[in-house]
Amino acid sequence: MRTKKLKAGLMAAIICLGLAGCGENVIPELTESEMQIIGEYTAFTMMKYDASNRSRLVDLPQEAEPVAPEPMETEPPRETEEPSGMGVADDTPVTDMSQEEDPGSMEDVLGLAEGVSVSYVGAELCDTYPHDEEIGGLVMNASSEEKKLLVLRFRFSNETDQEQTVDIASQRELNFRITVNEDYRRNAMTALLRDDMTALRKTIPAGESTEAVLIIEVEQRSMEEISSISLNLKNDLKTYTIQLK
């Protein structure tokens, strides 16, 4: 189609030139500007219908109408399975935490022979121990009028059918710590009294008992009312605490 148009254009140009010289077989003279115009027109016409000289403007393809996606088939929700090992099995053993390990006893820490027991008798506040009517040896006095002696009494009983020796004096690593009213703490004083527990060495006949004491010094004003007393026993191997009051 384009070739036919190109040929028609050339024929028109030749006819124009022929008509211009009609009557004479002489090519009309053209000015330089006229020749330039005819050359530009001819070049433009040839380029317009030349198949190898295509326009850079192209027709854009029409956008296709959006197609709605097909609905996907959904699977029914699966039941969540509990991870292995996370469930509580019916036969899972349950540890009873109420049964604690035996902490030992006061007799164990004191190193008493089997069949010899010790029990707490009571406490008293005084200025001097032993009392005047009991004087027969050493006496311990409070260091000032603002101080008092707190005397804790214990009873050692031989429950066997033969005599037993209680020897606490030889246990050099043994420590007696007394706590009064939760926050007042003192180590028992070594008084070298005849019934001082920290230095006790005594043989108890079968079926009989003997008493011994632990003593600390306290502030008289702060100890007008004693609400609690505890004793902590400790040697190089064991520790035991007993609530006395």
mmCIF file of C-alpha atoms in Angstrom:
data_model
loop_
_atom_site.group_PDB
_atom_site.id
_atom_site.type_symbol
_atom_site.label_atom_id
_atom_site.label_comp_id
_atom_site.label_asym_id
_atom_site.label_seq_id
_atom_site.Cartn_x
_atom_site.Cartn_y
_atom_site.Cartn_z
ATOM 1 C CA MET A 1 0.000 0.000 0.000
ATOM 2 C CA ARG A 2 2.778 2.319 0.953
ATOM 3 C CA THR A 3 4.658 1.440 -2.299
ATOM 4 C CA LYS A 4 1.630 2.449 -4.377
ATOM 5 C CA LYS A 5 1.426 5.808 -2.565
ATOM 6 C CA LEU A 6 5.175 6.370 -3.161
ATOM 7 C CA LYS A 7 4.766 5.675 -6.864
ATOM 8 C CA ALA A 8 1.761 8.009 -7.071
ATOM 9 C CA GLY A 9 3.784 10.783 -5.439
ATOM 10 C CA LEU A 10 6.611 10.407 -7.919
ATOM 11 C CA MET A 11 4.185 10.416 -10.835
ATOM 12 C CA ALA A 12 2.595 13.593 -9.546
ATOM 13 C CA ALA A 13 5.979 15.260 -9.334
ATOM 14 C CA ILE A 14 6.837 14.242 -12.933
ATOM 15 C CA ILE A 15 3.480 15.451 -14.237
ATOM 16 C CA CYS A 16 4.002 18.789 -12.517
ATOM 17 C CA LEU A 17 7.351 19.127 -14.193
ATOM 18 C CA GLY A 18 5.843 18.139 -17.554
ATOM 19 C CA LEU A 19 3.049 20.614 -17.277
ATOM 20 C CA ALA A 20 5.399 23.307 -16.363
ATOM 21 C CA GLY A 21 7.160 22.829 -19.722
ATOM 22 C CA CYS A 22 4.095 22.222 -21.846
ATOM 23 C CA GLY A 23 4.547 23.604 -25.384
ATOM 24 C CA GLU A 24 8.267 23.438 -25.174
ATOM 25 C CA ASN A 25 10.671 20.536 -24.659
ATOM 26 C CA VAL A 26 12.769 22.665 -22.414
ATOM 27 C CA ILE A 27 13.059 22.069 -18.627
ATOM 28 C CA PRO A 28 12.061 25.297 -16.977
ATOM 29 C CA GLU A 29 14.685 27.097 -15.067
ATOM 30 C CA LEU A 30 14.206 27.049 -11.315
ATOM 31 C CA THR A 31 15.702 29.294 -8.771
ATOM 32 C CA GLU A 32 17.875 27.826 -6.076
ATOM 33 C CA SER A 33 15.205 28.350 -3.402
ATOM 34 C CA GLU A 34 12.579 26.612 -5.563
ATOM 35 C CA MET A 35 14.854 23.627 -6.105
ATOM 36 C CA GLN A 36 15.493 23.436 -2.351
ATOM 37 C CA ILE A 37 11.743 23.415 -1.638
ATOM 38 C CA ILE A 38 11.094 20.667 -4.214
ATOM 39 C CA GLY A 39 13.997 18.611 -2.784
ATOM 40 C CA GLU A 40 12.719 18.921 0.796
ATOM 41 C CA TYR A 41 9.178 17.998 -0.291
ATOM 42 C CA THR A 42 10.403 14.994 -2.260
ATOM 43 C CA ALA A 43 12.577 13.787 0.660
ATOM 44 C CA PHE A 44 9.740 14.236 3.128
ATOM 45 C CA THR A 45 7.316 12.326 0.868
ATOM 46 C CA MET A 46 9.756 9.425 0.364
ATOM 47 C CA MET A 47 10.495 9.161 4.095
ATOM 48 C CA LYS A 48 6.784 9.243 4.902
ATOM 49 C CA TYR A 49 6.018 6.189 2.761
ATOM 50 C CA ASP A 50 9.279 4.348 3.294
ATOM 51 C CA ALA A 51 8.588 1.046 5.110
ATOM 52 C CA SER A 52 12.012 1.098 6.774
ATOM 53 C CA ASN A 53 11.346 4.497 8.401
ATOM 54 C CA ARG A 54 8.662 3.720 10.982
ATOM 55 C CA SER A 55 7.286 6.169 13.460
ATOM 56 C CA ARG A 56 8.376 5.819 17.029
ATOM 57 C CA LEU A 57 4.804 6.331 18.151
ATOM 58 C CA VAL A 58 3.119 2.982 18.651
ATOM 59 C CA ASP A 59 -0.365 2.116 19.679
ATOM 60 C CA LEU A 60 -0.450 0.885 23.251
ATOM 61 C CA PRO A 61 -2.400 -2.299 23.766
ATOM 62 C CA GLN A 62 -5.630 -1.901 25.647
ATOM 63 C CA GLU A 63 -5.478 -3.051 29.221
ATOM 64 C CA ALA A 64 -7.222 -6.291 29.799
ATOM 65 C CA GLU A 65 -10.117 -6.217 32.196
ATOM 66 C CA PRO A 66 -9.144 -7.621 35.611
ATOM 67 C CA VAL A 67 -10.284 -11.140 36.112
ATOM 68 C CA ALA A 68 -11.547 -11.992 39.587
ATOM 69 C CA PRO A 69 -9.490 -14.798 41.138
ATOM 70 C CA GLU A 70 -11.237 -18.043 41.509
ATOM 71 C CA PRO A 71 -12.120 -18.835 45.129
ATOM 72 C CA MET A 72 -9.678 -21.259 46.699
ATOM 73 C CA GLU A 73 -10.942 -24.310 48.358
ATOM 74 C CA THR A 74 -10.430 -24.068 52.104
ATOM 75 C CA GLU A 75 -9.752 -27.069 54.247
ATOM 76 C CA PRO A 76 -11.756 -27.497 57.419
ATOM 77 C CA PRO A 77 -9.768 -26.387 60.527
ATOM 78 C CA ARG A 78 -7.773 -29.167 62.056
ATOM 79 C CA GLU A 79 -7.865 -29.864 65.739
ATOM 80 C CA THR A 80 -4.691 -28.694 67.436
ATOM 81 C CA GLU A 81 -2.758 -31.633 68.736
ATOM 82 C CA GLU A 82 -0.974 -31.213 72.043
ATOM 83 C CA PRO A 83 2.821 -31.511 71.632
ATOM 84 C CA SER A 84 4.232 -34.776 72.756
ATOM 85 C CA GLY A 85 5.417 -34.720 76.350
ATOM 86 C CA MET A 86 3.451 -31.620 77.340
ATOM 87 C CA GLY A 87 0.274 -33.248 78.546
ATOM 88 C CA VAL A 88 -0.290 -34.447 82.068
ATOM 89 C CA ALA A 89 -0.502 -38.176 82.074
ATOM 90 C CA ASP A 90 -2.824 -39.913 84.465
ATOM 91 C CA ASP A 91 0.012 -42.035 85.776
ATOM 92 C CA THR A 92 2.438 -39.136 86.361
ATOM 93 C CA PRO A 93 3.957 -39.570 89.813
ATOM 94 C CA VAL A 94 3.335 -36.675 92.194
ATOM 95 C CA THR A 95 5.981 -35.822 94.763
ATOM 96 C CA ASP A 96 4.656 -35.149 98.212
ATOM 97 C CA MET A 97 6.598 -32.064 99.359
ATOM 98 C CA SER A 98 5.015 -32.173 102.785
ATOM 99 C CA GLN A 99 7.392 -34.939 103.813
ATOM 100 C CA GLU A 100 10.679 -33.112 104.313
ATOM 101 C CA GLU A 101 13.978 -34.711 105.104
ATOM 102 C CA ASP A 102 14.604 -35.250 108.817
ATOM 103 C CA PRO A 103 16.708 -32.255 109.971
ATOM 104 C CA GLY A 104 18.196 -34.234 112.859
ATOM 105 C CA SER A 105 17.840 -33.582 116.550
ATOM 106 C CA MET A 106 19.397 -31.760 119.456
ATOM 107 C CA GLU A 107 20.776 -35.085 120.738
ATOM 108 C CA ASP A 108 22.601 -35.653 117.428
ATOM 109 C CA VAL A 109 24.363 -32.273 117.490
ATOM 110 C CA LEU A 110 25.301 -32.665 121.194
ATOM 111 C CA GLY A 111 26.695 -36.131 120.467
ATOM 112 C CA LEU A 112 24.625 -37.850 123.178
ATOM 113 C CA ALA A 113 24.672 -41.600 123.541
ATOM 114 C CA GLU A 114 21.677 -43.576 122.349
ATOM 115 C CA GLY A 115 19.012 -43.627 125.053
ATOM 116 C CA VAL A 116 19.980 -40.214 126.488
ATOM 117 C CA SER A 117 17.538 -37.389 125.724
ATOM 118 C CA VAL A 118 17.477 -33.652 126.404
ATOM 119 C CA SER A 119 14.423 -31.430 126.930
ATOM 120 C CA TYR A 120 13.776 -27.748 127.602
ATOM 121 C CA VAL A 121 12.513 -26.951 131.106
ATOM 122 C CA GLY A 122 12.085 -23.158 131.194
ATOM 123 C CA ALA A 123 13.698 -19.701 131.433
ATOM 124 C CA GLU A 124 14.169 -17.036 134.072
ATOM 125 C CA LEU A 125 15.587 -13.523 134.373
ATOM 126 C CA CYS A 126 17.827 -12.811 137.383
ATOM 127 C CA ASP A 127 20.684 -10.627 138.601
ATOM 128 C CA THR A 128 22.759 -13.494 139.982
ATOM 129 C CA TYR A 129 23.039 -17.202 139.206
ATOM 130 C CA PRO A 130 22.936 -19.487 141.097
ATOM 131 C CA HIS A 131 20.669 -17.859 143.693
ATOM 132 C CA ASP A 132 21.969 -17.156 147.204
ATOM 133 C CA GLU A 133 20.430 -20.291 148.703
ATOM 134 C CA GLU A 134 22.119 -22.421 146.076
ATOM 135 C CA ILE A 135 25.634 -21.046 146.575
ATOM 136 C CA GLY A 136 28.138 -23.818 146.722
ATOM 137 C CA GLY A 137 30.484 -22.914 143.910
ATOM 138 C CA LEU A 138 31.086 -20.181 141.374
ATOM 139 C CA VAL A 139 28.503 -17.419 140.960
ATOM 140 C CA MET A 140 27.720 -15.294 137.886
ATOM 141 C CA ASN A 141 26.396 -11.732 138.214
ATOM 142 C CA ALA A 142 24.927 -9.322 135.683
ATOM 143 C CA SER A 143 27.508 -6.757 134.549
ATOM 144 C CA SER A 144 25.370 -3.698 135.482
ATOM 145 C CA GLU A 145 22.037 -2.637 136.925
ATOM 146 C CA GLU A 146 20.651 -2.219 133.388
ATOM 147 C CA LYS A 147 21.503 -5.852 132.590
ATOM 148 C CA LYS A 148 19.860 -9.143 133.468
ATOM 149 C CA LEU A 149 20.900 -12.763 133.134
ATOM 150 C CA LEU A 150 18.605 -14.917 131.012
ATOM 151 C CA VAL A 151 18.981 -18.501 132.240
ATOM 152 C CA LEU A 152 17.669 -21.359 130.063
ATOM 153 C CA ARG A 153 17.224 -24.680 131.859
ATOM 154 C CA PHE A 154 17.517 -28.125 130.212
ATOM 155 C CA ARG A 155 17.100 -31.660 131.539
ATOM 156 C CA PHE A 156 19.244 -34.629 130.419
ATOM 157 C CA SER A 157 17.573 -37.980 131.003
ATOM 158 C CA ASN A 158 19.193 -41.416 130.879
ATOM 159 C CA GLU A 159 16.491 -43.769 129.647
ATOM 160 C CA THR A 160 18.711 -46.835 129.455
ATOM 161 C CA ASP A 161 19.357 -49.544 132.068
ATOM 162 C CA GLN A 162 22.995 -48.543 132.517
ATOM 163 C CA GLU A 163 24.814 -45.329 133.353
ATOM 164 C CA GLN A 164 25.686 -42.962 130.516
ATOM 165 C CA THR A 165 28.230 -40.159 130.324
ATOM 166 C CA VAL A 166 27.344 -36.796 128.849
ATOM 167 C CA ASP A 167 30.509 -35.086 127.610
ATOM 168 C CA ILE A 168 29.823 -31.760 125.899
ATOM 169 C CA ALA A 169 32.992 -30.044 127.154
ATOM 170 C CA SER A 170 35.183 -32.094 124.796
ATOM 171 C CA GLN A 171 33.311 -30.835 121.693
ATOM 172 C CA ARG A 172 35.402 -27.746 121.002
ATOM 173 C CA GLU A 173 33.629 -26.853 117.745
ATOM 174 C CA LEU A 174 30.179 -26.768 119.365
ATOM 175 C CA ASN A 175 28.428 -23.386 119.343
ATOM 176 C CA PHE A 176 25.262 -22.311 121.234
ATOM 177 C CA ARG A 177 23.463 -19.247 119.832
ATOM 178 C CA ILE A 178 20.307 -17.910 121.513
ATOM 179 C CA THR A 179 17.777 -15.590 119.840
ATOM 180 C CA VAL A 180 15.254 -13.653 121.929
ATOM 181 C CA ASN A 181 12.238 -11.811 120.495
ATOM 182 C CA GLU A 182 13.338 -12.626 116.929
ATOM 183 C CA ASP A 183 16.168 -10.081 116.696
ATOM 184 C CA TYR A 184 18.289 -10.175 119.877
ATOM 185 C CA ARG A 185 21.060 -12.764 119.331
ATOM 186 C CA ARG A 186 23.882 -13.745 121.636
ATOM 187 C CA ASN A 187 26.213 -16.707 122.047
ATOM 188 C CA ALA A 188 25.839 -18.561 125.339
ATOM 189 C CA MET A 189 28.365 -17.499 127.965
ATOM 190 C CA THR A 190 30.945 -19.986 129.221
ATOM 191 C CA ALA A 191 30.503 -19.584 132.966
ATOM 192 C CA LEU A 192 32.324 -22.680 134.268
ATOM 193 C CA LEU A 193 29.434 -23.208 136.659
ATOM 194 C CA ARG A 194 28.747 -26.708 137.993
ATOM 195 C CA ASP A 195 25.680 -26.980 135.695
ATOM 196 C CA ASP A 196 26.945 -24.943 132.728
ATOM 197 C CA MET A 197 25.929 -26.889 129.582
ATOM 198 C CA THR A 198 28.805 -25.507 127.508
ATOM 199 C CA ALA A 199 31.251 -27.223 129.858
ATOM 200 C CA LEU A 200 29.116 -30.182 130.967
ATOM 201 C CA ARG A 201 30.853 -33.486 131.644
ATOM 202 C CA LYS A 202 28.777 -35.749 133.856
ATOM 203 C CA THR A 203 27.817 -39.386 134.305
ATOM 204 C CA ILE A 204 24.091 -40.037 134.673
ATOM 205 C CA PRO A 205 22.980 -43.238 136.419
ATOM 206 C CA ALA A 206 20.479 -45.518 134.672
ATOM 207 C CA GLY A 207 16.952 -44.128 134.729
ATOM 208 C CA GLU A 208 17.981 -40.788 136.279
ATOM 209 C CA SER A 209 18.396 -37.228 134.986
ATOM 210 C CA THR A 210 20.413 -34.058 135.545
ATOM 211 C CA GLU A 211 19.919 -30.403 134.687
ATOM 212 C CA ALA A 212 22.164 -27.912 132.914
ATOM 213 C CA VAL A 213 21.808 -24.275 131.915
ATOM 214 C CA LEU A 214 22.704 -21.871 129.125
ATOM 215 C CA ILE A 215 23.100 -18.184 130.077
ATOM 216 C CA ILE A 216 23.195 -14.911 128.153
ATOM 217 C CA GLU A 217 23.096 -11.304 129.324
ATOM 218 C CA VAL A 218 20.235 -9.089 128.081
ATOM 219 C CA GLU A 219 19.049 -5.491 128.359
ATOM 220 C CA GLN A 220 16.570 -5.276 131.223
ATOM 221 C CA ARG A 221 14.280 -2.716 129.550
ATOM 222 C CA SER A 222 14.043 -4.515 126.220
ATOM 223 C CA MET A 223 13.334 -7.847 127.905
ATOM 224 C CA GLU A 224 10.436 -6.834 130.135
ATOM 225 C CA GLU A 225 8.317 -9.113 127.964
ATOM 226 C CA ILE A 226 9.831 -12.144 126.266
ATOM 227 C CA SER A 227 7.654 -13.363 123.389
ATOM 228 C CA SER A 228 9.978 -15.923 121.781
ATOM 229 C CA ILE A 229 13.217 -17.811 122.420
ATOM 230 C CA SER A 230 15.093 -20.089 120.007
ATOM 231 C CA LEU A 231 18.352 -22.000 120.290
ATOM 232 C CA ASN A 232 20.694 -22.753 117.406
ATOM 233 C CA LEU A 233 23.207 -25.560 117.884
ATOM 234 C CA LYS A 234 26.097 -25.970 115.476
ATOM 235 C CA ASN A 235 29.153 -28.188 115.318
ATOM 236 C CA ASP A 236 31.616 -28.900 112.518
ATOM 237 C CA LEU A 237 29.160 -31.295 110.835
ATOM 238 C CA LYS A 238 25.584 -30.458 111.805
ATOM 239 C CA THR A 239 23.275 -27.552 112.608
ATOM 240 C CA TYR A 240 19.993 -27.719 114.489
ATOM 241 C CA THR A 241 17.550 -24.997 115.600
ATOM 242 C CA ILE A 242 14.854 -25.519 118.208
ATOM 243 C CA GLN A 243 12.077 -23.090 119.104
ATOM 244 C CA LEU A 244 11.929 -23.003 122.897
ATOM 245 C CA LYS A 245 9.138 -20.438 123.318
#
